[in-house]
GROMACS .gro file of C-alpha atoms in nm:
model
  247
    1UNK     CA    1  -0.751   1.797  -2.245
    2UNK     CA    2  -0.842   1.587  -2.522
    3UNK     CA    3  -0.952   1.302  -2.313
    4UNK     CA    4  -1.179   1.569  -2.110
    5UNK     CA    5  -1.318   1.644  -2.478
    6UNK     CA    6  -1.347   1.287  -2.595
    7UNK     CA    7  -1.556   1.164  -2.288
    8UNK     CA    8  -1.730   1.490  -2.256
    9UNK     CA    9  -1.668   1.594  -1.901
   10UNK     CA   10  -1.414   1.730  -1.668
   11UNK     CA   11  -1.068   1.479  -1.605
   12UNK     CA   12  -0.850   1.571  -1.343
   13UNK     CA   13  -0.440   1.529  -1.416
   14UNK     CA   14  -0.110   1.634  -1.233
   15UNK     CA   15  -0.208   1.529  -0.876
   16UNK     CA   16   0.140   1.500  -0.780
   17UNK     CA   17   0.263   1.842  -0.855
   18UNK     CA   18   0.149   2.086  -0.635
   19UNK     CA   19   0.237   1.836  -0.344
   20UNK     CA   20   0.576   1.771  -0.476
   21UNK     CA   21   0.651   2.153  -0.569
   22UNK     CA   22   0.534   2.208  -0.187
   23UNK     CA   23   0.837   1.974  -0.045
   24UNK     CA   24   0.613   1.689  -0.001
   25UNK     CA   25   0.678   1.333  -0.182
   26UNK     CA   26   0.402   1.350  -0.378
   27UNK     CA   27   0.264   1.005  -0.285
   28UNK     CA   28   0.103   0.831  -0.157
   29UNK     CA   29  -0.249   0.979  -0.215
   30UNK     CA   30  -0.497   0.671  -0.158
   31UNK     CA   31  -0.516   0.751   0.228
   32UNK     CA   32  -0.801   0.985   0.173
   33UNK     CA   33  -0.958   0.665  -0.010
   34UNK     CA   34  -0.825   0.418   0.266
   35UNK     CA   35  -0.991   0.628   0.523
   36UNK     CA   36  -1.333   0.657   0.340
   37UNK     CA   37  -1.354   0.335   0.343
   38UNK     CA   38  -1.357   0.255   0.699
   39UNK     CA   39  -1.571   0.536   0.797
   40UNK     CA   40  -1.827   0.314   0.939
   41UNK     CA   41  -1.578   0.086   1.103
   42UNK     CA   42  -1.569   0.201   1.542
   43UNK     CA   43  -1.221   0.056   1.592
   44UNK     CA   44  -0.936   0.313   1.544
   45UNK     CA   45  -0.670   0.292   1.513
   46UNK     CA   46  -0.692   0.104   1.208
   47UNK     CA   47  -0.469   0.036   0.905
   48UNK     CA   48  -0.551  -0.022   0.544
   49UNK     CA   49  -0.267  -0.253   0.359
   50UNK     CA   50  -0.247  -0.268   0.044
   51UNK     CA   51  -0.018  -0.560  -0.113
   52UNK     CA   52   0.024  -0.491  -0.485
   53UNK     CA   53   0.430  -0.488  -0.605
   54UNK     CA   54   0.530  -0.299  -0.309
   55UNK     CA   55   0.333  -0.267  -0.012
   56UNK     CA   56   0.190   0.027   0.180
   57UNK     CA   57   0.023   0.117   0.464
   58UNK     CA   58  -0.286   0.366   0.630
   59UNK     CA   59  -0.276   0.418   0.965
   60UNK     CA   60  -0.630   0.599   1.088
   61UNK     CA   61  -0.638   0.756   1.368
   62UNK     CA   62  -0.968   0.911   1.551
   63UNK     CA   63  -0.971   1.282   1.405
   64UNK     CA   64  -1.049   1.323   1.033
   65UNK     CA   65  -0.690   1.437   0.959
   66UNK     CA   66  -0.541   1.186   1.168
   67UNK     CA   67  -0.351   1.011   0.893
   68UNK     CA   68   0.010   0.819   0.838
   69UNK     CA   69   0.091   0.661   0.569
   70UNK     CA   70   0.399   0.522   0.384
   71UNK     CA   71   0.507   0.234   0.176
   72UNK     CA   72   0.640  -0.040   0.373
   73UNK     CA   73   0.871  -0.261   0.165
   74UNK     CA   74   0.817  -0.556  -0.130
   75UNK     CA   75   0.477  -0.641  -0.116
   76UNK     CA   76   0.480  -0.946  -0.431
   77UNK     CA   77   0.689  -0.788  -0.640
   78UNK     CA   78   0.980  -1.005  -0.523
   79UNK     CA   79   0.799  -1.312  -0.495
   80UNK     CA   80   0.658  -1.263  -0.847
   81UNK     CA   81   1.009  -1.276  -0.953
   82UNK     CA   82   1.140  -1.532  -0.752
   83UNK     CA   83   0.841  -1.775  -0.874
   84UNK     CA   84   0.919  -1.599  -1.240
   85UNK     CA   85   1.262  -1.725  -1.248
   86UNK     CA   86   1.236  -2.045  -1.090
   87UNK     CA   87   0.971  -2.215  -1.268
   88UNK     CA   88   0.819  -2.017  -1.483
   89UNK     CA   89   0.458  -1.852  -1.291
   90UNK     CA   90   0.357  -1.517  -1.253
   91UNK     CA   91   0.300  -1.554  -0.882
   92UNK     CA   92   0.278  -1.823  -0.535
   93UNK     CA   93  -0.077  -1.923  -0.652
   94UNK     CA   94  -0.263  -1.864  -0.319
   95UNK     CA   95   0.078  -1.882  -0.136
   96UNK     CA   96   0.084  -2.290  -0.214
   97UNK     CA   97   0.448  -2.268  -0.271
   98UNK     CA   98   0.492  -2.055   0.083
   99UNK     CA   99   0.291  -2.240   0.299
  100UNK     CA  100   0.488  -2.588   0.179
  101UNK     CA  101   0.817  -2.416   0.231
  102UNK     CA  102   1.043  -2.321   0.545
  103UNK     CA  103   1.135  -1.949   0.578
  104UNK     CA  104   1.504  -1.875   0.613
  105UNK     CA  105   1.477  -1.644   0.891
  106UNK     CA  106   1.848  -1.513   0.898
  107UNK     CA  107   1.794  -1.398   0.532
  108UNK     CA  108   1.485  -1.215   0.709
  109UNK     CA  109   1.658  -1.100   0.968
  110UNK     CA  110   1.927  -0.962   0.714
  111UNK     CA  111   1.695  -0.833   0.461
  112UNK     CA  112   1.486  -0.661   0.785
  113UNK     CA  113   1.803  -0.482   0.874
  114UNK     CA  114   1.833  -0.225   0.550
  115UNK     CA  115   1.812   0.156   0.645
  116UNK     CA  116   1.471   0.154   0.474
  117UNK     CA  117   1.266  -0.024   0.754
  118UNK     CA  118   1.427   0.193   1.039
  119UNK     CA  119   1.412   0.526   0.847
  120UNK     CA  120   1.065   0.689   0.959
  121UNK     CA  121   0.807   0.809   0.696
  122UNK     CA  122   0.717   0.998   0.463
  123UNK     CA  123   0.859   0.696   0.271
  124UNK     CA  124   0.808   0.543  -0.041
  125UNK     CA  125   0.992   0.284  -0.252
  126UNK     CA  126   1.001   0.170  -0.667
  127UNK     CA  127   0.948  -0.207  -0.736
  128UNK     CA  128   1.237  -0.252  -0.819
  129UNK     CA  129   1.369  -0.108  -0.497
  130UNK     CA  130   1.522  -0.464  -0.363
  131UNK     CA  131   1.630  -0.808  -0.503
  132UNK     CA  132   1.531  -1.190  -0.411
  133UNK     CA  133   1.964  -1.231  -0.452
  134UNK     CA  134   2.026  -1.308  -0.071
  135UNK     CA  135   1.785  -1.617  -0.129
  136UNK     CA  136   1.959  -1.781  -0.442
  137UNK     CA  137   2.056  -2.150  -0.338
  138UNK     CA  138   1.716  -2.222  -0.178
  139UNK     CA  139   1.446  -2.465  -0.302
  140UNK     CA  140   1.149  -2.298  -0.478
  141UNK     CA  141   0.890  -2.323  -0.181
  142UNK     CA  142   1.197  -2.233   0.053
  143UNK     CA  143   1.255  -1.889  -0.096
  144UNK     CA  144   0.869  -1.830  -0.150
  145UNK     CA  145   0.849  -1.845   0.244
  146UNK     CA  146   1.140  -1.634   0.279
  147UNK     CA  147   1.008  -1.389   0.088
  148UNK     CA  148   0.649  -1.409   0.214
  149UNK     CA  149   0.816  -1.352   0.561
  150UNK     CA  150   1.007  -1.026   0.422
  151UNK     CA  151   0.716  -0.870   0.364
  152UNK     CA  152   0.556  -0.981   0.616
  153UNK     CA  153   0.862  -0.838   0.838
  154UNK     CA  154   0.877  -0.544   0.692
  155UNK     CA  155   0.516  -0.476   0.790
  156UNK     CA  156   0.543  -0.595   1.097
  157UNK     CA  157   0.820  -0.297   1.134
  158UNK     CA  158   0.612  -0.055   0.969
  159UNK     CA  159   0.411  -0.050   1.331
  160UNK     CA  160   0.693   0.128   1.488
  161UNK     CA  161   0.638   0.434   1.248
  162UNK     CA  162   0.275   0.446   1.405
  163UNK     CA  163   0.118   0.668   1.657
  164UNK     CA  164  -0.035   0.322   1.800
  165UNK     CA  165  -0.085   0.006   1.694
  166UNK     CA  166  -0.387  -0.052   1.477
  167UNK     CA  167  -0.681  -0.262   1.626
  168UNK     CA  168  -0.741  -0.375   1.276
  169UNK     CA  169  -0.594  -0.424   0.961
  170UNK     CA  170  -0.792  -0.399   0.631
  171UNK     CA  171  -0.578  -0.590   0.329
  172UNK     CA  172  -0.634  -0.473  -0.036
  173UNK     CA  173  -0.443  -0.575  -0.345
  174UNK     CA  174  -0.331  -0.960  -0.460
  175UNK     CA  175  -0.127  -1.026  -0.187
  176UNK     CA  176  -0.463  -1.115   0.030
  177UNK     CA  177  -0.539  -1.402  -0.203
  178UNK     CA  178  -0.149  -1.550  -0.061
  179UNK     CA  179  -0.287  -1.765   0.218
  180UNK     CA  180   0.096  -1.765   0.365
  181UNK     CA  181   0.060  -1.395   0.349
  182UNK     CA  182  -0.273  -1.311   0.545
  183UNK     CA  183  -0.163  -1.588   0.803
  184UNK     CA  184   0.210  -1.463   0.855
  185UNK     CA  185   0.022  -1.144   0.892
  186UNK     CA  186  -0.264  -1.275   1.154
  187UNK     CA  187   0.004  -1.436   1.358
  188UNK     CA  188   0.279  -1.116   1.364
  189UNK     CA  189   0.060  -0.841   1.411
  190UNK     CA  190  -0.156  -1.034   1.660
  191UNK     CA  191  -0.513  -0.867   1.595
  192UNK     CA  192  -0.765  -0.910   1.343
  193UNK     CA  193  -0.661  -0.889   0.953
  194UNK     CA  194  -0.947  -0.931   0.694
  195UNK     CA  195  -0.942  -0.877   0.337
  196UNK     CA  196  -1.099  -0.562   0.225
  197UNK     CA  197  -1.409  -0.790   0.114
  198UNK     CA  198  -1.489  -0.819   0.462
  199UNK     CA  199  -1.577  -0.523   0.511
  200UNK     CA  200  -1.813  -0.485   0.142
  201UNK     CA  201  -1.539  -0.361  -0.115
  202UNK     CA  202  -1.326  -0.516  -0.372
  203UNK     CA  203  -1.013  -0.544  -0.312
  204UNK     CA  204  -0.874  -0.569  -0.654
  205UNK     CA  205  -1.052  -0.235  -0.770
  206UNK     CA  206  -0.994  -0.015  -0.433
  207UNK     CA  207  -0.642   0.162  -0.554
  208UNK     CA  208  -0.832   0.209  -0.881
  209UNK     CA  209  -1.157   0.374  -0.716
  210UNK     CA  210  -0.920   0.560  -0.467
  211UNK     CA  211  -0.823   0.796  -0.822
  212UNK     CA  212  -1.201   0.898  -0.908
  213UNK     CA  213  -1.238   0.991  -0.506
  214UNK     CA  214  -0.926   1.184  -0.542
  215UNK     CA  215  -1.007   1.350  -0.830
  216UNK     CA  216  -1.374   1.456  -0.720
  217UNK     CA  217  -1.235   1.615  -0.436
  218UNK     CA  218  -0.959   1.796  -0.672
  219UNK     CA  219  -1.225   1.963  -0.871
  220UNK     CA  220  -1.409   2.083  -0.542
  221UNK     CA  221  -1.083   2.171  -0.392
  222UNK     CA  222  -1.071   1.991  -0.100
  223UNK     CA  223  -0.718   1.841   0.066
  224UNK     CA  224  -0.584   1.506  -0.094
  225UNK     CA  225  -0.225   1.517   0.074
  226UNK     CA  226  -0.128   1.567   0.451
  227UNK     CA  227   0.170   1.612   0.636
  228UNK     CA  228   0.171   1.279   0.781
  229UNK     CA  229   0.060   1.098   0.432
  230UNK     CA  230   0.340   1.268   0.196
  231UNK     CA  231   0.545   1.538   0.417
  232UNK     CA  232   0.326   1.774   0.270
  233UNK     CA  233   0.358   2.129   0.491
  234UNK     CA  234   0.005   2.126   0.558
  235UNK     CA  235  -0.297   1.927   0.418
  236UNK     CA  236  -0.342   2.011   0.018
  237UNK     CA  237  -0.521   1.988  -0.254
  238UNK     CA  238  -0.377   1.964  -0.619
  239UNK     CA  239  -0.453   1.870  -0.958
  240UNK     CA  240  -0.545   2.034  -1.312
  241UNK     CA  241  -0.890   2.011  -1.424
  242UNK     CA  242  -0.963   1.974  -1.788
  243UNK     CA  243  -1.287   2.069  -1.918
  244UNK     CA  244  -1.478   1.947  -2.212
  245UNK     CA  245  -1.474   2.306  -2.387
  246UNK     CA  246  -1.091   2.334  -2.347
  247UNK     CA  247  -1.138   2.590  -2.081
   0.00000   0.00000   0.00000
């Protein structure tokens, strides 16, 4: 309420709770966003990955409410670390470190087999949800491709938990800029994957611009969860609106 009366107009809050209170997870709710976006794009199915600490996924479908979503595992939150503690970056600059290293694939393999990636959505994990430990002992560029292959894996399995396979992939957040990344990803998933940028947005700023959608269509009431999205019971909207005048 006060920052509605220091700006001077309406802020929505508490987006989570009615969701939540409903028996739904309460996140995520950039899909509406996600499928904004490609509403000029023909192919469908098509996904919208975003690759910030952890990773997640939209899967759009042909009908307006035709919407999964869930997180799919470590998106560079592990890497981050790994390259943290090793020599002393915040992140694979551009996946240099990845692409000049060899991926363990049976710590893949192992990693790939936790309940997590087999469990079906509505899913959703914290950062801080898994560890680099299994890779300790490996060189630095080593365990940067291990780890770019995790998450690459654990996307990969995130296409079982789909209606269909997406046609297209759409990749917001850092993990675009990680050329080991985007190529593990091209050469898994075997279609087309772009970077957001491709297709005229910013992908550093779309999670960001996905809270001002969400909140417009709060204050007009319209749905911002969905049972395939959250585990909602039905699509929902949510929020509190606070007004300037305290009303």
């Amino acid at each position: 309420h006060e920052l509605a009366r220091t700006l001077g107009r309406p802020v929505a809050f508490d987006l989570r709770a009615a969701d939540v209170e409903a028996g739904g997870q309460g996140a995520p709710l950039a899909p509406i966003y996600h499928r904004a976006l490609v509403s000029d794009l023909v192919e469908r199915p098509i996904a919208v990955l975003n690759i910030g600490g952890v990773a997640n996924v939209t899967w759009i479908g042909a009908g307006d409410d035709d919407l999964v979503a869930f997180d799919t595992g470590p998106g560079n939150a592990l890497l981050d670390d790994w390259m943290a503690k090793t020599v002393g970056a915040s992140r694979d600059e551009g996946g240099a470190a990845a692409l000049a290293g060899v991926a363990d694939m049976r710590a893949v393999a192992f990693f790939l087999g936790d309940a997590f990636f087999a469990s079906p959505p509505p899913k959703s994990l914290d950062r801080n949800a898994f560890f680099w430990d299994m890779i300790t002992g490996l060189s630095v560029a080593d365990g940067a491709a291990t780890l770019v292959a995790m998450t690459v894996g654990a996307i990969a399995r995130a296409v079982d938990h789909m209606p269909s396979p997406p046609k297209r992939w759409i990749v917001a957040g850092g993990g675009r800029h990680n050329r080991a990344m985007m190529q593990g990803l091209t050469e898994t998933l075997g279609v087309a994957v772009e970077m957001a940028e491709a297709i005229g947005f910013d992908g550093d700023t779309i999670e960001a611009e996905a809270w001002a959608y969400i909140s417009v269509r709060a204050k007009r009431g319209l749905p911002i969860s969905y049972p395939g999205t959250t585990g909602a019971p039905h699509p929902m909207t949510g929020g509190v609106i606070a007004r300037p005048d305290g009303a």
